[in-house]
Short mmCIF file of C-alpha atoms and ligand atoms in Angstrom, two decimals:
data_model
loop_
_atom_site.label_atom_id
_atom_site.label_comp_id
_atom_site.label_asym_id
_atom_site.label_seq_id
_atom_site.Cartn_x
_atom_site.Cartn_y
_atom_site.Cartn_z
CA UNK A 1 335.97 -97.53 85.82
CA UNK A 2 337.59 -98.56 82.43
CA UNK A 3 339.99 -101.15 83.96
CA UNK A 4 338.12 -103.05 86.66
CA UNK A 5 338.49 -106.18 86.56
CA UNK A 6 336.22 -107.63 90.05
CA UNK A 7 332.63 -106.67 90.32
CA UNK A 8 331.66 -107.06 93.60
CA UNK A 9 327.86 -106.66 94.94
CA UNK A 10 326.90 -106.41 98.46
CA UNK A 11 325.50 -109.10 100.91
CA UNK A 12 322.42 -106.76 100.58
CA UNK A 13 322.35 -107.68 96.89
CA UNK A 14 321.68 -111.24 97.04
CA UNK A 15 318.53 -112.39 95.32
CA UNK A 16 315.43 -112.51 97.52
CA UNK A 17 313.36 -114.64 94.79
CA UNK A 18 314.67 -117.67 92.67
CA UNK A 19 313.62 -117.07 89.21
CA UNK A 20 311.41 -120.04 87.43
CA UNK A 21 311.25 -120.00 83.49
CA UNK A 22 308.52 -122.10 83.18
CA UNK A 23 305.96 -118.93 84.05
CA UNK A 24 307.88 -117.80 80.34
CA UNK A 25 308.83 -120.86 78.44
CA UNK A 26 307.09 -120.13 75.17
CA UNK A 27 307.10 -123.89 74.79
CA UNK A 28 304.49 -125.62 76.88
CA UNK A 29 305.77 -128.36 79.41
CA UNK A 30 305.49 -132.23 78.73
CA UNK A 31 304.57 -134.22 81.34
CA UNK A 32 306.43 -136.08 83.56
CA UNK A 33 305.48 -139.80 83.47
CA UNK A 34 305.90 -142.60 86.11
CA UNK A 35 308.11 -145.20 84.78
CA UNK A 36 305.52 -148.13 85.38
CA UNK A 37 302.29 -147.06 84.06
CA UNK A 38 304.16 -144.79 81.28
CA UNK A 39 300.96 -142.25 82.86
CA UNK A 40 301.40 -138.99 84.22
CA UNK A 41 302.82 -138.87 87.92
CA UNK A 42 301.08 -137.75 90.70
CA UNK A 43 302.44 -135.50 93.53
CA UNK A 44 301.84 -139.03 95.58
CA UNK A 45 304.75 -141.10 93.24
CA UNK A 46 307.00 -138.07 93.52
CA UNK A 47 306.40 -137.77 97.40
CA UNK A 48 308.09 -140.70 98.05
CA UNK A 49 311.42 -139.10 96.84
CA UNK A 50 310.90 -135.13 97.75
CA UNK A 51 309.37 -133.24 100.64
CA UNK A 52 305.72 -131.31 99.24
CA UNK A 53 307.74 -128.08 99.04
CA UNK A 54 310.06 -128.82 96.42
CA UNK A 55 307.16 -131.16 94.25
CA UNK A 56 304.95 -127.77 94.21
CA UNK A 57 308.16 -125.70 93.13
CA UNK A 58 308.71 -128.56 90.27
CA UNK A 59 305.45 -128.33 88.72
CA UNK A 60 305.11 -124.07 89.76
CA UNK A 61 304.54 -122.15 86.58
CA UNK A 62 305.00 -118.66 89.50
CA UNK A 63 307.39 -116.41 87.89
CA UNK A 64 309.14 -115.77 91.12
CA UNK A 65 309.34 -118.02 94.20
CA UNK A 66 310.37 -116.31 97.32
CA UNK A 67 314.28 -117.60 98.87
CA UNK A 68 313.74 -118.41 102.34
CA UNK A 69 315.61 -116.64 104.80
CA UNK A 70 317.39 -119.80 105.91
CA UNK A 71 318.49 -120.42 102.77
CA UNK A 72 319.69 -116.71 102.40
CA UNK A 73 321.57 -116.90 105.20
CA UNK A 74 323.91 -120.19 104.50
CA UNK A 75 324.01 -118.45 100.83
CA UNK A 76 325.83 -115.61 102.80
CA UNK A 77 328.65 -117.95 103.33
CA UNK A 78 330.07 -117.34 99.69
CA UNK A 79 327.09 -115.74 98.05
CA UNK A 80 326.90 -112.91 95.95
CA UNK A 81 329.87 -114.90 93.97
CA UNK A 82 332.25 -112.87 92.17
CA UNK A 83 331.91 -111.48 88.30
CA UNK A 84 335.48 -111.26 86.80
CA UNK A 85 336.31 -109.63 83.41
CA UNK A 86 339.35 -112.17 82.07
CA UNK A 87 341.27 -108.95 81.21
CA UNK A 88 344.89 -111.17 81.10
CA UNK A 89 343.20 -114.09 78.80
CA UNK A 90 341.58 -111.24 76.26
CA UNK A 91 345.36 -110.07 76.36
CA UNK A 92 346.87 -113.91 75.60
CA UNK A 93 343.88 -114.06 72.71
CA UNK A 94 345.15 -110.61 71.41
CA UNK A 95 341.12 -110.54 70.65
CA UNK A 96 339.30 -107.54 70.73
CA UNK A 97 335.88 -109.20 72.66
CA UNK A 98 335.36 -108.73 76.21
CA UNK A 99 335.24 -111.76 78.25
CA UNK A 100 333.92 -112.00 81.59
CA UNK A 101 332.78 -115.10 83.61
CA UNK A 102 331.00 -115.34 86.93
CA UNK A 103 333.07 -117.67 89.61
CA UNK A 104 331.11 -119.90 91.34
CA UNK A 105 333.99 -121.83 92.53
CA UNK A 106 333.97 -119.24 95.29
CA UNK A 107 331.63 -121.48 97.20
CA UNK A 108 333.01 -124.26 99.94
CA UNK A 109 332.84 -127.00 98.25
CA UNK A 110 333.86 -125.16 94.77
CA UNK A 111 330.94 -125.80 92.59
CA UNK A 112 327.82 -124.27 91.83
CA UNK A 113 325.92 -127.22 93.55
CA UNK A 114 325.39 -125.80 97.06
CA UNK A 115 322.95 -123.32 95.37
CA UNK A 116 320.38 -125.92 95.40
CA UNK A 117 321.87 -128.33 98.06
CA UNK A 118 321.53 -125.62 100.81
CA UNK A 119 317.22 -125.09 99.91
CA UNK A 120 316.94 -129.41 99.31
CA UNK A 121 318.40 -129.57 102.18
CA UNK A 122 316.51 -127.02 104.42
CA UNK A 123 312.59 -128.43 103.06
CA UNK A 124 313.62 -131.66 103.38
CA UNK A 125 314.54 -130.99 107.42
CA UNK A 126 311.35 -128.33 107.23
CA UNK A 127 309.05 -131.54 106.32
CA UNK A 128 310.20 -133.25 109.33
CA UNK A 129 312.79 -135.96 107.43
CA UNK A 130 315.79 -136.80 108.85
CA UNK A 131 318.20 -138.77 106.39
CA UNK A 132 318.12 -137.98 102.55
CA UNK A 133 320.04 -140.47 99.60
CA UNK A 134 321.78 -138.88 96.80
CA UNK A 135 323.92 -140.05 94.22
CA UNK A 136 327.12 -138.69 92.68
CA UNK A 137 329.56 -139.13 89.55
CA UNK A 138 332.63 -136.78 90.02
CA UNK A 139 332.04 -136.15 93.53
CA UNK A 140 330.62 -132.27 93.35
CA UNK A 141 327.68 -132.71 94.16
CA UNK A 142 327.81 -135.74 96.70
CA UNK A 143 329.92 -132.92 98.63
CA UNK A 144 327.90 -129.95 98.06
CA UNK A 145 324.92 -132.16 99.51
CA UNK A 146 327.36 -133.60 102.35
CA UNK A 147 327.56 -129.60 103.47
CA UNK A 148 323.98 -128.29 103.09
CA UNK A 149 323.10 -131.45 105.11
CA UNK A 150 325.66 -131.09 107.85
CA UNK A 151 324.22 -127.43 108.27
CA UNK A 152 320.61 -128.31 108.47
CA UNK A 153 321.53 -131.48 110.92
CA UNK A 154 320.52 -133.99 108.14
CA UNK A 155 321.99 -137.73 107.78
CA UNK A 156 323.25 -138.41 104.37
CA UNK A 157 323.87 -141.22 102.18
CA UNK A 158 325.92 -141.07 99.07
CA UNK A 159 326.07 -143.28 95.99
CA UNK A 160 329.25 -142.58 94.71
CA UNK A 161 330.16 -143.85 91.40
CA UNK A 162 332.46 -146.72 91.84
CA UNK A 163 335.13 -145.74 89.56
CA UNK A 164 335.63 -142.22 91.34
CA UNK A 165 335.26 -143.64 94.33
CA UNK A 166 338.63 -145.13 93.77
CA UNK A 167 339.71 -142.70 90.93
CA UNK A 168 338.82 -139.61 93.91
CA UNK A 169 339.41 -140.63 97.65
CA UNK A 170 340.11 -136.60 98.36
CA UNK A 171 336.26 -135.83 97.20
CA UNK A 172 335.35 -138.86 99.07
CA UNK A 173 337.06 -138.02 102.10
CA UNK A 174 335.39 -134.50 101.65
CA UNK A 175 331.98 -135.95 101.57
CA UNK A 176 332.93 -137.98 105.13
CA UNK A 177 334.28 -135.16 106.64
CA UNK A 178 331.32 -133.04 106.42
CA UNK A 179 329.15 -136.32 107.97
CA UNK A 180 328.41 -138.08 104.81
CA UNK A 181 328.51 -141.80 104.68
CA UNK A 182 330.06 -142.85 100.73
CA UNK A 183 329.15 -146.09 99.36
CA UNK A 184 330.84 -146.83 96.07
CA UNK A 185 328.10 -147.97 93.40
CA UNK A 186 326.80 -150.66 92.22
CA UNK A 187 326.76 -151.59 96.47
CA UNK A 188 325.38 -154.50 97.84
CA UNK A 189 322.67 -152.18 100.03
CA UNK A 190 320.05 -152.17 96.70
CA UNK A 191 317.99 -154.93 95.25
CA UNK A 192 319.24 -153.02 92.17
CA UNK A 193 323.01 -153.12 93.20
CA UNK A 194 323.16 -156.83 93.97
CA UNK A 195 321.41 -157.46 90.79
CA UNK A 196 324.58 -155.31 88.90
CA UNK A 197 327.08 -157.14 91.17
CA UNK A 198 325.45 -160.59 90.18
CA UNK A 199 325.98 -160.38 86.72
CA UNK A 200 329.28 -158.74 86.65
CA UNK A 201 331.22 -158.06 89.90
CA UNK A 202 333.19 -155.65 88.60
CA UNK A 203 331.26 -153.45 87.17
CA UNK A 204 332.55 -149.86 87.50
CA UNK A 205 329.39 -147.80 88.22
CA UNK A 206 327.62 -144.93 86.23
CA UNK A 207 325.75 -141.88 87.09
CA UNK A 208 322.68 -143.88 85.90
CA UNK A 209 323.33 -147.11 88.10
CA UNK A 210 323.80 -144.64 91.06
CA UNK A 211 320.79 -142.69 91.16
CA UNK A 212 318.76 -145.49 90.71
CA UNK A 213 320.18 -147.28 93.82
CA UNK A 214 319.91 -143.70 95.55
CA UNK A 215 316.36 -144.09 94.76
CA UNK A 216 315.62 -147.24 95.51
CA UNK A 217 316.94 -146.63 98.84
CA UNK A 218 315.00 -143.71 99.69
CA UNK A 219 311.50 -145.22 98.41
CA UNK A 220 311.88 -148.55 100.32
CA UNK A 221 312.65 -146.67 103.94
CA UNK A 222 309.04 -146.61 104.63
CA UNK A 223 309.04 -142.59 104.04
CA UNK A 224 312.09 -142.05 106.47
CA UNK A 225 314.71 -140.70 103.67
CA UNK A 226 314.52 -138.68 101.05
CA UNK A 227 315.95 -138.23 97.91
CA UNK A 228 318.13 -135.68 96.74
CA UNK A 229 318.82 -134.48 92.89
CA UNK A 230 322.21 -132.21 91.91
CA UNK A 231 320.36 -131.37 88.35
CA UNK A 232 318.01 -132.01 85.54
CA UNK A 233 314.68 -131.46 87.66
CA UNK A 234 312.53 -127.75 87.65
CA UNK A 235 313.47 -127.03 90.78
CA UNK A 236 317.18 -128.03 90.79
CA UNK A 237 317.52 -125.35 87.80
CA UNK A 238 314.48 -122.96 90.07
CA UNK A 239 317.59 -122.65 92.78
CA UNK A 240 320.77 -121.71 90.26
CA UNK A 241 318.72 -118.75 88.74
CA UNK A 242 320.95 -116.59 91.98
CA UNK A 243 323.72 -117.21 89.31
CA UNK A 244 322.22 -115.31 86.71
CA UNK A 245 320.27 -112.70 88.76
CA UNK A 246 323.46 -111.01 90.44
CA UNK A 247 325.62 -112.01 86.99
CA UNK A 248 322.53 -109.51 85.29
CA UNK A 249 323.44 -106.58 88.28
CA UNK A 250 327.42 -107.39 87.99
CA UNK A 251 327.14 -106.72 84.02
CA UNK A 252 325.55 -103.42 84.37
CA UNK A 253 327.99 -102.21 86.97
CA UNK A 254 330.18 -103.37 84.15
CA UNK A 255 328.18 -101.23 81.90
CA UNK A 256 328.22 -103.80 79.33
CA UNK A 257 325.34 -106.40 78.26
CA UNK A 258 326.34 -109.71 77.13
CA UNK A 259 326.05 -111.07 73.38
CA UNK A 260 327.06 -114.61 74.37
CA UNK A 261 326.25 -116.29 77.45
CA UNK A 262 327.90 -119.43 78.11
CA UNK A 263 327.45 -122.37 80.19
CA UNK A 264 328.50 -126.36 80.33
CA UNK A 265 325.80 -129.13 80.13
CA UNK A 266 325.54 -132.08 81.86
CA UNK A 267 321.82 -131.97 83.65
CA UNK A 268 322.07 -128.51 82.51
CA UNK A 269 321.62 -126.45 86.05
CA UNK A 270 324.75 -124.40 85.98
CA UNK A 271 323.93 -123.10 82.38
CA UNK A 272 320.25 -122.81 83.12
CA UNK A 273 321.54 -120.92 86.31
CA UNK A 274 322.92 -118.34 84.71
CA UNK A 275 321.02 -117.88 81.00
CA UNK A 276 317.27 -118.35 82.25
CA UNK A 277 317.69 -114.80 83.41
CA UNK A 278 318.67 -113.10 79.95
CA UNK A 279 316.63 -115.49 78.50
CA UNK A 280 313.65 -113.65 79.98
CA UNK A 281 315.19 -110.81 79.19
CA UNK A 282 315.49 -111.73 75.93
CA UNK A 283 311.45 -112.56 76.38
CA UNK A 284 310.42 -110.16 77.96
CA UNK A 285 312.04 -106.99 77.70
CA UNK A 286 313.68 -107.12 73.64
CA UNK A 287 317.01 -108.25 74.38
CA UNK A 288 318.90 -110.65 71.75
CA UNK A 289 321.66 -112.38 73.95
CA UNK A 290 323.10 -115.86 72.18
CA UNK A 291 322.41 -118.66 74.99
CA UNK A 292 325.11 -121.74 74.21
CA UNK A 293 325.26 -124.47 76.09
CA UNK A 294 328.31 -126.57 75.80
CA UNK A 295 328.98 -130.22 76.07
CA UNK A 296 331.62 -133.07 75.02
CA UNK A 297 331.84 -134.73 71.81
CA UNK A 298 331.65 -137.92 74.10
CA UNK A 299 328.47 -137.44 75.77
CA UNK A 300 326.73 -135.02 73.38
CA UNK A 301 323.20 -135.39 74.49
CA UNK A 302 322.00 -132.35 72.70
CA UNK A 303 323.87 -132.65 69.54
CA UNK A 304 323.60 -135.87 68.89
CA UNK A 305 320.49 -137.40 71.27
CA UNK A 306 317.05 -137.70 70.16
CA UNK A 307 314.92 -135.63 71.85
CA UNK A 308 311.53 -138.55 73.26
CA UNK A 309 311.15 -139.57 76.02
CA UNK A 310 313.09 -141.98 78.28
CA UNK A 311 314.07 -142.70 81.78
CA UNK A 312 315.89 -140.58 83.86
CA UNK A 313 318.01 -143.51 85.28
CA UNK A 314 319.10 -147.09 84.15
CA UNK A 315 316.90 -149.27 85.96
CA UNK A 316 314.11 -147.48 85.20
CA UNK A 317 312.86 -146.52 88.64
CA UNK A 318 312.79 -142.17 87.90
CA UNK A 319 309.93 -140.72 86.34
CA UNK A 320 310.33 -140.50 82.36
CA UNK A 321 310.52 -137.49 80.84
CA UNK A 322 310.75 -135.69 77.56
CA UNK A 323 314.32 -134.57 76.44
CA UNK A 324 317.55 -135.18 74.31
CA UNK A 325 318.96 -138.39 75.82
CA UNK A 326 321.76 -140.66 74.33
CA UNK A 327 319.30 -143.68 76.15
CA UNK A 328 319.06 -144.73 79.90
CA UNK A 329 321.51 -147.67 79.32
CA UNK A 330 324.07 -145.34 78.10
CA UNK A 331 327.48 -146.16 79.49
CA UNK A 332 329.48 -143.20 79.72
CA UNK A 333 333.13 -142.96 78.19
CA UNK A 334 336.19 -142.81 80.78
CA UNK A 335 336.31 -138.83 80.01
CA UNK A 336 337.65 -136.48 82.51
CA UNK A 337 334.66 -134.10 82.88
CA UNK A 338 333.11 -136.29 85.35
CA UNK A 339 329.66 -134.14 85.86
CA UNK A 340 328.86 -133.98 82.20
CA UNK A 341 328.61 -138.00 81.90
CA UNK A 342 324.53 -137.99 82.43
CA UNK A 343 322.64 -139.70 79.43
CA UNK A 344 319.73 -136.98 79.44
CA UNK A 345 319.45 -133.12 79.89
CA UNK A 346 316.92 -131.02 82.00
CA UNK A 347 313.73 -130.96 80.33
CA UNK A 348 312.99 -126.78 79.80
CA UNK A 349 316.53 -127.03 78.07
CA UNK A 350 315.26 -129.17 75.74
CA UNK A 351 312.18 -127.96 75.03
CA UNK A 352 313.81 -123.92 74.36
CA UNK A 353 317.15 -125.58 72.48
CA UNK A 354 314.49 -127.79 70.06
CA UNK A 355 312.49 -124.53 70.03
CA UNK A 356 316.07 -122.55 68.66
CA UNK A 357 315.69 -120.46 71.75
CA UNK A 358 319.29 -121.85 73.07
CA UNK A 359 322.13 -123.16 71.29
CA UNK A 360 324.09 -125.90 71.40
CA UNK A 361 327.98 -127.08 70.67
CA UNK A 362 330.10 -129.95 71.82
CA UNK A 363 333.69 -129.74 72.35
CA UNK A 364 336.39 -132.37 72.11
CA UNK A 365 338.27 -133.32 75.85
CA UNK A 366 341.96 -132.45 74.60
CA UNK A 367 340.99 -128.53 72.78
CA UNK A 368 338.63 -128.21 76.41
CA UNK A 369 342.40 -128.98 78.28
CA UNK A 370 344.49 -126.68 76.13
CA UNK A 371 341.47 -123.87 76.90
CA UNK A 372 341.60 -124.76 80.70
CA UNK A 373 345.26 -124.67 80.65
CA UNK A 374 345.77 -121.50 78.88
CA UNK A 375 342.81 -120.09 80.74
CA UNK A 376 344.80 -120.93 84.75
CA UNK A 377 347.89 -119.57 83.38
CA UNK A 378 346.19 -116.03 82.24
CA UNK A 379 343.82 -115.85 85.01
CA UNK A 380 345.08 -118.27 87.67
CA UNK A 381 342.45 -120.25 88.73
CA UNK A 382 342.63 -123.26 87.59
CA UNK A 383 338.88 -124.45 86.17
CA UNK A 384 336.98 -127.91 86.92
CA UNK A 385 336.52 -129.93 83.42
CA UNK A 386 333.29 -129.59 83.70
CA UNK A 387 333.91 -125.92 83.34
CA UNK A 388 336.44 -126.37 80.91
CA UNK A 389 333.88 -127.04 78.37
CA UNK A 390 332.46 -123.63 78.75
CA UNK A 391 335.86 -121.72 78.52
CA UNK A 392 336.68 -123.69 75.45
CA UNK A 393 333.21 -122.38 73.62
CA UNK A 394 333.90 -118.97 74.94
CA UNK A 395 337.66 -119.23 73.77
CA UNK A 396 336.39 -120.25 70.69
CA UNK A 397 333.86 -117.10 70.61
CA UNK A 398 336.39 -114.56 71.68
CA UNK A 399 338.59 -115.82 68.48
CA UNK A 400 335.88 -115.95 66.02
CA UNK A 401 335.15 -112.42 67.28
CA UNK A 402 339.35 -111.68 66.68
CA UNK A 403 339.08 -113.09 63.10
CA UNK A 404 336.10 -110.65 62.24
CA UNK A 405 337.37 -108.09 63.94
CA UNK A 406 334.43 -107.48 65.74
CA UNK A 407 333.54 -106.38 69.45
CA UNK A 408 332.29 -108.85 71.60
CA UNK A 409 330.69 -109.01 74.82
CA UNK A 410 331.15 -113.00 76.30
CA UNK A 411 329.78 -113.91 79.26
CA UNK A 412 330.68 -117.54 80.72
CA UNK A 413 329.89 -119.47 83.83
CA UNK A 414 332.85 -120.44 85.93
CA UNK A 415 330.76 -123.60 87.26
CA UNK A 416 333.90 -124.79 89.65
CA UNK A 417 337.05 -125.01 90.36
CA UNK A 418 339.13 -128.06 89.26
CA UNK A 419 341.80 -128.36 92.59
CA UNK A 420 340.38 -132.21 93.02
CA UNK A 421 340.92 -133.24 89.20
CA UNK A 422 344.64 -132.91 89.06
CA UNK A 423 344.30 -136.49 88.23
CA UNK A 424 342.58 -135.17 85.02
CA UNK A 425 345.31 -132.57 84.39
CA UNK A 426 348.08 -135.07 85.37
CA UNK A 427 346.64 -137.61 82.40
CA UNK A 428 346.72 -134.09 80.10
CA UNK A 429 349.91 -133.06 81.04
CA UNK A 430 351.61 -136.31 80.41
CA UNK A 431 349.75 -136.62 77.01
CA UNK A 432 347.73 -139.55 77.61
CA UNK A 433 344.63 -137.28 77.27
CA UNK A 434 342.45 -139.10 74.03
CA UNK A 435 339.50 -137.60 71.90
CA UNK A 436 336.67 -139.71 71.58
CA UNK A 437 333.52 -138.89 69.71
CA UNK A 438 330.50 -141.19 70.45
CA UNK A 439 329.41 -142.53 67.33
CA UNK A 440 325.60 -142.41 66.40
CA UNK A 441 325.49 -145.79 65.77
CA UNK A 442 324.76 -146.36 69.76
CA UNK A 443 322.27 -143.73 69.89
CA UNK A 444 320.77 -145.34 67.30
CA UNK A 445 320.58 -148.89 69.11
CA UNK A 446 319.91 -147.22 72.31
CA UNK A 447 316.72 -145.61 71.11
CA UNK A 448 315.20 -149.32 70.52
CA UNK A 449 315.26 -149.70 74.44
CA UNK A 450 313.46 -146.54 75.32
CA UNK A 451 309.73 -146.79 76.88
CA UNK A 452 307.00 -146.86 74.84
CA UNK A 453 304.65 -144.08 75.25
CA UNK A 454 302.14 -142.80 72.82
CA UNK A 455 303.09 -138.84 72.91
CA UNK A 456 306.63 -139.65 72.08
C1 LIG B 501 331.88 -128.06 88.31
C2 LIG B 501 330.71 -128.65 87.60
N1 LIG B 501 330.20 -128.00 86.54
C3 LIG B 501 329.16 -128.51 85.85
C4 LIG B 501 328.58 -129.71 86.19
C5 LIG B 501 327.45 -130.24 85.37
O1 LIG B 501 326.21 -130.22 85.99
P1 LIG B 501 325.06 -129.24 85.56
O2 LIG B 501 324.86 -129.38 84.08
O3 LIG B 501 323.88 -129.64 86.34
O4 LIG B 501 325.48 -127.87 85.93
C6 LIG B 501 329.04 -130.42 87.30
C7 LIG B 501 328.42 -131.69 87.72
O5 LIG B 501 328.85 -132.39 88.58
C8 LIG B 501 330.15 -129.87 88.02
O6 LIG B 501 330.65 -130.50 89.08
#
């Protein structure tokens, strides 16, 4: 069908197996290290925080780990998500490329996050645990975990970022109406939190001071909470690879294979989600699809971070692990892409982006607006910052491909829907919107805090 512009698969067509690239990573894994002895964790250290289930699927090198049929069932609720060609914003582009862009802002909460919510939250309630901790920046994923626990009859408490706890009641009233009780971070629950509030009571939070009070507050409850992650970790990324599977059956319905696929970093899951996939195809069976992962100028992890290791939180209670970071005592600039503020990146990113496997591009915040603007007025939905990032690099493709007058085949990965940042559009809108780049200066000063260990 030359003009079809929805490609639609079946219930019957959702994934039975999560895909894990670590059975193909040409690049061999670095280990994970506990952030006191700087030695290799054991399943024991990580069992504090995650139910046995999910600690085998993070260390699994099994090319394909089956989807329980739990999990396939909530998935029904929005899953297979839609594939879209962007037929209006190739016309507005006057480009000859073909864009299309999977839409996982089809799911409840509008993100990509249930995908591995809904499985966290089903082994955790599997292994007998009642209450899990979690953390969140923007608010996504705090919600998507406030659903998957509501369905599996989990307590849940969230660390929300303090500044968008007061910057986003509407996500916070979100999380409470699925069950969720929302603490805004740095709380007076933690050792760590007091410690924060102490020195400087008002200290506006960050996605680093929030995990580590989520973690602190499952590993002192005497084994009765666990801890939930929205990215970074094997597993997290294990569960998105749904995005790419069906995107790989909507294509060829499409008749068309992707040059370019394009996703937004800030752990990395959505973009692993959907490029692991072609990756292995890329591996395995010839293909030569670009992988790009995008991020801001302002947090630009991969562009600018030095790839050692370091914590994966700020007080230095999450294992260490290899990757790009920007250092654990990173304090993120007030941009408006909430989810991309994290001072690290998932691991197997790392390793296949240093290996020139995947690359890499950050984007300034006001170009990502005029590409998220231009994008809901061509295609109507109106994209999540986050996601922004990604239309701006595919945007930015689809013109190249217009000034060499060459076809194009651009696939992109609608990570959510941005209905709960009009505060973000309102500041864009009004033009109070600012560029910032961070300078390389403070990576520079950062990297004299980072752990010391030997293989770094
Ligand atoms: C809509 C959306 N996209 C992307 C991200 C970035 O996370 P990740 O890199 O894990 O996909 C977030 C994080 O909160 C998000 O809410």
């Amino acid at each position: 069908m030359p003009d079809q512009t929805r490609f639609l698969l079946n219930e019957s067509d959702l994934p039975k197996f999560w895909y894990n690239i670590n059975a193909d990573n040409p690049v061999p894994p670095t280990p994970v290290l506990h952030p006191g002895t700087l030695e290799p964790v054991t399943p024991d250290f990580l069992s504090v925080l995650f139910p046995m289930d999910l600690i085998l699927q993070e260390i699994s090198t099994e090319r394909y780990i089956e989807i329980p049929e739990e999990v396939r069932e909530i998935y029904k609720l929005y899953r297979p998500t839609p594939l879209l060609r962007a037929r209006r914003l190739e016309k507005a582009l006057g480009t000859p490329a073909h864009i299309y862009y999977k839409y996982e802002g089809a799911s409840p909460v509008g993100s990509h996050k249930p995908n591995t919510a809904i499985p966290q939250a089903f082994y955790n309630k599997k292994s007998g645990i009642k209450a899990m901790t979690t953390e969140t920046g923007a608010g996504q994923w705090g919600t998507a975990l406030a659903f998957a626990c509501n369905v599996f009859d989990l307590d849940l408490e969230v660390y929300m970022v303090k500044i968008s706890y007061q910057q986003k009641p509407y996500r916070r009233n979100l999380m409470e109406t699925y069950g969720a009780r929302v603490y805004a971070s740095p709380t007076n629950l933690t050792n760590y939190g007091r410690s924060v509030l102490e020195a400087d009571p008002e200290n506006p939070g960050s996605l680093g001071m929030a995990i580590s009070e989520a973690v602190e507050a499952a590993a002192t409850s005497g084994g009765t909470k666990k801890y939930g992650l929205g990215s970074v970790l094997n597993h997290v990324l294990l569960h998105q690879s749904v995005i790419g599977e069906e995107a790989l059956k909507q294509m060829e319905m499409a008749d068309e294979y992707p040059d370019v696929v394009i996703g937004c970093v800030g752990g990395g899951s959505n973009f692993a989600g959907i490029a692991y996939p072609f990756l292995r195809e890329n591996l395995k069976n010839g293909k030569r699809t670009r992988l790009l992962a995008v991020e801001p100028t302002a947090t630009p992890s991969l562009t600018k971070g030095v790839y050692t290791f370091d914590y994966g939180d700020t007080a230095r209670m999450a294992p260490i692990v290899k990757m790009h970071t920007l250092g654990h005592d990173f304090i993120p600039p007030r941009i408006h892409a909430g989810g991309l503020r994290y001072h690290g990146m998932a691991p197997s990113i790392c390793a296949l982006y240093d290996a020139g496997h995947i690359e890499a591009v950050a984007v300034k915040q006001i170009p990502t607006f005029d590409a998220a603007v231009q994008f809901a007025r061509a295609e109507g939905i109106v994209p999540a910052p986050e996601s922004a990032h990604a239309i701006r690099a595919a945007m930015d493709e689809a013109l190249d491909a217009k000034a060499k007058d060459q076809k194009r085949v651009i696939l992109f990965n609608l990570s959510g829907h941005g209905n709960f940042d009009m505060g973000a559009y309102e500041a864009y809108l009004s033009g109070k919107l600012e560029d910032y780049e961070y300078p390389v200066e403070a990576v520079r000063e950062a990297m004299k805090h980072l752990p010391q260990v030997q293989m770094a």
